[in-house]
Coordinates of C-alpha atoms in Angstrom, one line a residue:
M154 CA 122.4 -184.2 160.3
A155 CA 121.1 -184.2 156.8
T156 CA 117.4 -184.9 156.6
T157 CA 116.9 -185.1 152.8
K158 CA 117.3 -188.7 151.9
L159 CA 114.9 -189.7 149.1
K160 CA 112.2 -187.4 147.6
I161 CA 109.1 -189.2 146.5
E162 CA 106.2 -186.8 145.7
P163 CA 103.4 -187.8 145.6
P164 CA 104.5 -190.4 148.2
L165 CA 103.2 -193.4 146.2
L166 CA 105.0 -195.9 144.0
N167 CA 105.3 -199.5 143.0
S168 CA 107.6 -202.0 144.7
A169 CA 110.0 -204.3 142.7
C170 CA 107.7 -206.9 141.2
P171 CA 106.8 -208.8 137.9
W172 CA 104.7 -205.8 136.8
A173 CA 107.7 -203.5 136.6
T174 CA 109.8 -205.7 134.2
T175 CA 109.6 -204.4 130.7
L176 CA 110.0 -201.0 129.0
E177 CA 106.2 -200.8 128.6
D178 CA 105.7 -201.5 132.3
I179 CA 108.2 -199.0 133.5
K180 CA 107.1 -196.2 131.1
A181 CA 103.4 -196.6 132.2
L182 CA 104.5 -196.3 135.8
Y183 CA 106.7 -193.2 135.0
D184 CA 103.9 -191.5 133.0
S185 CA 101.3 -191.9 135.8
P186 CA 100.7 -188.5 137.5
F187 CA 99.8 -190.5 140.7
T188 CA 103.3 -192.0 141.2
G189 CA 106.2 -190.1 142.8
A190 CA 108.8 -192.7 141.8
V191 CA 109.3 -195.9 139.9
T192 CA 110.9 -199.0 141.3
I193 CA 112.3 -201.5 138.7
R194 CA 112.1 -205.2 139.2
T195 CA 115.1 -206.7 141.0
S196 CA 118.0 -207.4 138.6
L197 CA 121.4 -208.9 138.6
L198 CA 124.6 -207.8 136.8
E199 CA 124.3 -210.8 134.4
G200 CA 120.6 -211.4 134.4
F201 CA 118.5 -214.2 135.8
S202 CA 117.5 -217.4 134.0
H203 CA 113.7 -217.2 134.3
D204 CA 111.9 -220.5 133.7
D205 CA 108.1 -220.3 133.5
S206 CA 107.8 -223.9 134.6
I207 CA 109.2 -223.1 138.1
H208 CA 109.1 -219.3 138.5
Q209 CA 105.4 -218.6 138.9
Y210 CA 102.8 -216.6 140.7
T211 CA 99.1 -216.7 141.4
F212 CA 96.4 -214.5 142.8
F213 CA 94.1 -215.9 145.5
T214 CA 91.6 -215.0 148.2
P215 CA 92.8 -216.1 151.7
G216 CA 90.7 -218.9 153.2
K217 CA 89.1 -220.0 149.9
T218 CA 89.7 -223.3 148.1
I219 CA 91.7 -223.0 144.9
P220 CA 90.5 -225.0 142.0
S221 CA 92.8 -227.8 140.8
D222 CA 93.0 -226.1 137.3
A223 CA 93.6 -222.6 138.7
P224 CA 95.6 -220.5 136.2
K225 CA 99.0 -219.1 137.2
G226 CA 101.3 -216.5 135.9
E227 CA 99.9 -214.1 133.3
E228 CA 96.9 -216.4 132.8
S229 CA 95.9 -215.7 136.4
K230 CA 95.9 -211.9 136.0
P231 CA 92.7 -210.4 137.4
P232 CA 90.2 -208.8 137.4
S233 CA 88.7 -210.4 134.4
S234 CA 89.3 -213.9 135.8
T235 CA 88.1 -213.0 139.3
S236 CA 84.5 -213.6 140.2
N237 CA 84.4 -210.9 142.8
P238 CA 86.9 -208.1 142.0
S239 CA 86.0 -206.3 145.2
E240 CA 87.6 -209.0 147.4
P241 CA 91.1 -208.2 148.9
V242 CA 93.7 -209.9 146.8
S243 CA 96.8 -211.8 147.9
T244 CA 99.5 -213.4 145.9
L245 CA 101.9 -216.3 146.2
N246 CA 105.0 -216.4 144.0
T247 CA 108.0 -218.7 143.4
L248 CA 109.7 -216.1 141.2
G249 CA 113.4 -215.2 141.2
Y250 CA 114.7 -212.0 139.7
S251 CA 114.3 -210.2 136.4
P252 CA 115.7 -211.8 133.2
L253 CA 116.9 -208.3 132.2
T254 CA 120.3 -207.1 133.5
L255 CA 121.0 -203.9 135.4
S256 CA 122.7 -202.4 132.3
E257 CA 119.6 -203.1 130.2
Y258 CA 117.4 -201.3 132.8
L259 CA 119.7 -198.3 132.7
G260 CA 119.3 -198.3 128.9
I261 CA 115.5 -198.4 129.4
I262 CA 115.6 -195.4 131.8
N263 CA 117.7 -193.5 129.3
E264 CA 115.2 -194.1 126.6
I265 CA 112.3 -192.9 128.8
V266 CA 114.1 -189.8 129.9
G267 CA 115.3 -189.2 126.4
Q268 CA 111.6 -189.0 125.3
R269 CA 111.1 -186.3 127.9
H270 CA 114.0 -184.3 126.5
L271 CA 112.2 -184.4 123.1
G272 CA 109.1 -183.0 124.6
T273 CA 107.1 -186.2 124.2
D274 CA 106.8 -187.0 127.9
T275 CA 106.0 -185.4 131.2
P276 CA 108.6 -182.9 132.3
T277 CA 108.5 -184.1 135.8
K278 CA 111.8 -185.7 137.0
K279 CA 110.8 -188.8 139.0
P280 CA 113.3 -190.9 140.8
F281 CA 114.0 -194.4 139.4
I282 CA 114.8 -196.9 142.1
L283 CA 116.9 -199.7 140.6
S284 CA 116.4 -202.8 142.7
V285 CA 119.5 -205.0 142.5
T286 CA 120.9 -208.1 144.2
G287 CA 124.0 -210.3 144.2
T288 CA 127.1 -210.7 146.3
A289 CA 128.5 -207.8 148.3
D290 CA 131.1 -207.3 145.6
E291 CA 128.5 -207.4 142.9
I292 CA 126.5 -204.7 144.7
A293 CA 129.5 -202.5 144.7
M294 CA 129.8 -203.0 141.0
A295 CA 126.1 -202.3 140.6
Y296 CA 126.4 -199.0 142.4
A297 CA 129.3 -198.0 140.1
L298 CA 127.1 -198.6 137.1
V299 CA 124.2 -196.6 138.6
A300 CA 126.5 -193.7 139.8
N301 CA 128.2 -193.5 136.4
A302 CA 124.9 -193.2 134.7
A303 CA 123.8 -190.5 137.1
E304 CA 127.1 -188.7 136.5
M305 CA 126.7 -188.7 132.8
D306 CA 123.2 -187.3 132.8
E307 CA 122.3 -184.8 135.5
D308 CA 118.6 -185.2 134.6
L309 CA 118.6 -188.7 135.9
R310 CA 117.3 -189.1 139.4
L311 CA 118.6 -192.6 140.3
A312 CA 118.5 -194.6 143.5
M313 CA 119.5 -198.1 144.2
E314 CA 117.6 -200.6 146.4
V315 CA 119.6 -203.6 147.5
N316 CA 117.3 -206.6 147.7
L317 CA 118.5 -208.7 150.7
S318 CA 115.2 -210.5 151.2
C319 CA 114.1 -212.8 148.3
P320 CA 112.9 -216.1 149.9
N321 CA 112.7 -218.1 146.7
I322 CA 116.3 -218.8 145.7
A323 CA 117.3 -222.3 146.6
S324 CA 120.3 -222.6 149.0
A325 CA 120.4 -218.8 149.4
P326 CA 118.5 -217.6 152.5
P327 CA 117.8 -213.8 152.6
P328 CA 121.1 -212.1 153.8
A329 CA 119.1 -209.6 155.8
Y330 CA 118.4 -212.3 158.4
D331 CA 122.1 -212.7 159.2
K332 CA 124.0 -209.9 160.9
K333 CA 127.4 -210.8 159.6
E334 CA 126.2 -210.9 156.0
L335 CA 124.2 -207.7 156.4
D336 CA 127.3 -205.9 157.8
E337 CA 129.3 -207.1 154.8
Y338 CA 126.8 -205.5 152.4
L339 CA 126.7 -202.3 154.4
E340 CA 130.4 -202.0 154.2
A341 CA 130.4 -202.5 150.4
I342 CA 127.7 -199.9 150.1
S343 CA 129.6 -197.4 152.3
D344 CA 132.8 -197.9 150.3
S345 CA 130.9 -197.4 147.0
K346 CA 129.2 -194.2 148.1
S347 CA 132.4 -192.7 149.4
T348 CA 134.1 -193.4 146.1
Y349 CA 131.5 -191.6 144.0
R350 CA 130.3 -188.9 146.2
G351 CA 133.1 -186.5 145.4
R352 CA 132.5 -186.9 141.6
M353 CA 128.9 -185.7 141.8
T354 CA 128.0 -182.0 141.1
T355 CA 125.5 -181.8 144.0
P356 CA 124.8 -184.0 147.0
D357 CA 121.3 -184.7 145.6
S358 CA 122.8 -186.2 142.4
T359 CA 124.6 -188.9 144.4
P360 CA 122.4 -192.0 144.0
K361 CA 120.7 -192.8 147.3
V362 CA 120.8 -196.4 148.6
G363 CA 118.2 -198.4 150.4
L364 CA 117.7 -202.0 151.6
K365 CA 114.7 -204.1 150.8
L366 CA 114.1 -206.1 153.9
P367 CA 112.2 -209.4 154.6
P368 CA 109.5 -209.7 157.2
Y369 CA 110.7 -209.9 160.8
T370 CA 108.8 -211.5 163.6
Y371 CA 110.5 -210.9 166.9
S372 CA 112.2 -207.9 168.6
G373 CA 115.8 -209.2 168.4
Q374 CA 115.6 -209.2 164.6
F375 CA 114.6 -205.6 164.4
E376 CA 117.2 -204.5 166.9
M377 CA 119.9 -206.4 165.0
V378 CA 119.1 -204.5 161.7
V379 CA 118.9 -201.1 163.4
D380 CA 122.2 -201.8 165.2
S381 CA 123.9 -202.5 161.9
L382 CA 122.3 -199.4 160.3
R383 CA 123.5 -197.3 163.2
K384 CA 127.1 -198.5 162.9
A385 CA 127.2 -198.1 159.1
K386 CA 128.0 -194.4 159.3
S387 CA 128.2 -192.2 156.3
S388 CA 131.6 -190.7 155.4
E389 CA 129.9 -187.4 154.7
P390 CA 130.2 -185.0 157.7
G391 CA 126.9 -184.3 159.4
E392 CA 125.1 -187.3 158.0
G393 CA 123.9 -190.4 159.8
S394 CA 123.7 -193.9 158.4
V395 CA 125.0 -194.7 154.9
I396 CA 121.6 -196.1 154.2
D397 CA 119.0 -193.6 153.0
F398 CA 115.9 -195.7 153.0
I399 CA 114.5 -199.1 153.8
T400 CA 111.7 -200.9 152.0
C401 CA 109.7 -203.2 154.2
T402 CA 108.4 -205.6 153.8
N403 CA 109.2 -208.1 151.1
T404 CA 107.2 -211.4 150.8
L405 CA 107.0 -213.9 153.6
G406 CA 108.8 -217.1 152.6
H407 CA 107.9 -220.7 153.1
S408 CA 104.2 -220.1 152.4
L409 CA 102.2 -222.7 150.6
L410 CA 98.9 -222.9 148.7
L411 CA 97.2 -226.3 148.1
N412 CA 94.5 -226.7 145.5
A413 CA 91.3 -228.7 145.7
S414 CA 93.3 -231.9 145.0
L415 CA 95.6 -231.0 148.0
E416 CA 98.5 -230.5 145.6
P417 CA 100.8 -227.4 145.6
V418 CA 99.3 -224.7 143.3
L419 CA 102.7 -223.5 142.1
N420 CA 105.9 -225.2 141.0
S421 CA 109.2 -224.1 142.5
E422 CA 112.9 -224.6 142.2
S423 CA 112.8 -227.0 145.2
G424 CA 109.7 -228.8 143.9
S425 CA 107.9 -228.0 147.2
G426 CA 105.7 -225.3 145.9
L427 CA 106.8 -223.1 148.8
G428 CA 106.9 -219.4 147.9
G429 CA 106.6 -215.8 149.0
L430 CA 103.3 -214.5 150.4
A431 CA 102.2 -211.0 149.5
G432 CA 99.1 -208.8 149.3
A433 CA 96.2 -208.6 151.7
A434 CA 97.3 -211.6 153.8
L435 CA 100.6 -209.9 154.5
H436 CA 99.2 -206.5 155.4
P437 CA 99.0 -206.7 159.3
L438 CA 102.6 -208.1 159.4
A439 CA 103.8 -205.4 157.1
L440 CA 102.2 -202.7 159.2
G441 CA 103.8 -204.1 162.3
N442 CA 107.3 -204.1 160.6
V443 CA 107.0 -200.5 159.5
A444 CA 105.7 -199.4 162.9
T445 CA 108.5 -201.2 164.8
F446 CA 111.3 -200.0 162.5
R447 CA 110.1 -196.4 162.6
K448 CA 110.1 -196.4 166.4
L449 CA 113.6 -197.9 166.7
L450 CA 115.1 -195.7 163.9
D451 CA 113.7 -192.6 165.5
K452 CA 115.5 -193.4 168.8
D453 CA 119.0 -192.5 167.4
P454 CA 120.2 -189.5 165.5
M455 CA 122.2 -191.8 163.3
T456 CA 119.2 -193.6 161.9
K457 CA 116.4 -191.1 162.4
G458 CA 116.7 -189.7 158.9
I459 CA 116.2 -193.1 157.2
M460 CA 113.0 -193.1 155.2
I461 CA 110.7 -196.1 155.2
I462 CA 108.9 -197.2 152.0
G463 CA 106.0 -199.2 153.4
V464 CA 104.8 -202.1 151.3
G465 CA 102.5 -205.1 151.9
G466 CA 98.8 -205.4 151.1
V467 CA 98.0 -201.9 150.2
E468 CA 95.3 -201.6 147.5
D469 CA 93.2 -198.6 148.5
K470 CA 93.4 -195.2 150.1
D471 CA 92.7 -196.6 153.6
G472 CA 95.6 -199.0 153.3
A473 CA 97.9 -196.3 152.3
E474 CA 96.8 -194.1 155.1
R475 CA 97.4 -196.9 157.6
M476 CA 101.0 -197.2 156.3
R477 CA 101.6 -193.5 156.6
K478 CA 100.1 -193.5 160.1
V479 CA 102.6 -196.1 161.4
G480 CA 105.6 -194.3 159.9
A481 CA 106.0 -194.9 156.1
G482 CA 107.4 -191.9 154.3
A483 CA 106.1 -193.3 151.1
V484 CA 103.8 -196.3 150.2
A485 CA 104.3 -198.9 147.6
C486 CA 102.3 -201.8 146.2
A487 CA 102.9 -204.8 144.0
S488 CA 100.0 -207.3 144.2
A489 CA 97.4 -204.5 143.7
L490 CA 99.4 -203.2 140.7
G491 CA 99.2 -206.7 139.2
R492 CA 95.5 -206.8 139.8
Y493 CA 94.4 -203.4 138.7
G494 CA 97.2 -202.1 136.6
V495 CA 98.7 -198.7 136.8
S496 CA 95.2 -197.2 137.5
V497 CA 95.5 -198.5 141.1
F498 CA 97.6 -195.4 142.0
E499 CA 94.7 -193.1 141.0
K500 CA 92.4 -195.5 143.0
I501 CA 94.6 -195.1 146.0
T502 CA 95.0 -191.4 145.7
K503 CA 91.3 -190.5 145.1
G504 CA 89.8 -193.2 147.3
N505 CA 87.7 -194.6 144.4

């Protein structure tokens, strides 16, 4: 069975998040010598109608009262507005997806790699992980766009992460909680990879595909996912699952913050203020998800080669080492990136 799935060296990167939205965001992440890959904020084929009045985020310290006039969105960005920047940071968000389309992100990647061709950028070829979402048919179309881009430029190292885990879209629960829906996505991914595999010059140039998963809380959920991954066999002889990596875990939905006036801190599509919890408060659950998936994946040759990108509450070297200890092949962060900026990757690497 093939063991090379996705190469991320150094094994540190960002996860799909608001701080990986713009050209400037993505280039800063790409230029950092402490990142081994760059994940781009989750996009749709046609873009997402972002509305600052209902798509929001805030930083907070668990267990502490939030002022009634607490800032949110870009205004809440620490550390300058944080009284004690050494405290672990958590985030709550009611965000949707990126306002930029997948095609626009492919253009941004071409611009960044083009600068490297001109000798104005690092010569290192880092993978770009394009996080995408939509229906199963739209995911197949997204893979076609990514594969075509990879075919046209052999210097592009592209992968696609299918986000099946956003908790903030009204009337659209995360598909990764439903086996039937999950299997439909896996079938679409399998068909897409089979179509384009023969057109690539080398196996490594075929865009790898992963799943961004939500948090799971009981054994049957983990077993359901692994069973689907095991049955989604690659068409390539000698390979296992059609999925190359999983990213776990995304934010924990139906979380709520109340301010000093006992009102929701954030607005949301539903008007409830419920959103996705991330950062330090999620770290123990994320560690448990990574550990459980690694143990189950390793039990079967079909799934043993699937890499895990561990994400959830990592903001220092110790946190990254915990993730690696329980089975993450690479470690990603989002809340800490929003808090510290791209320098967080040097902080994690050097233990500063």
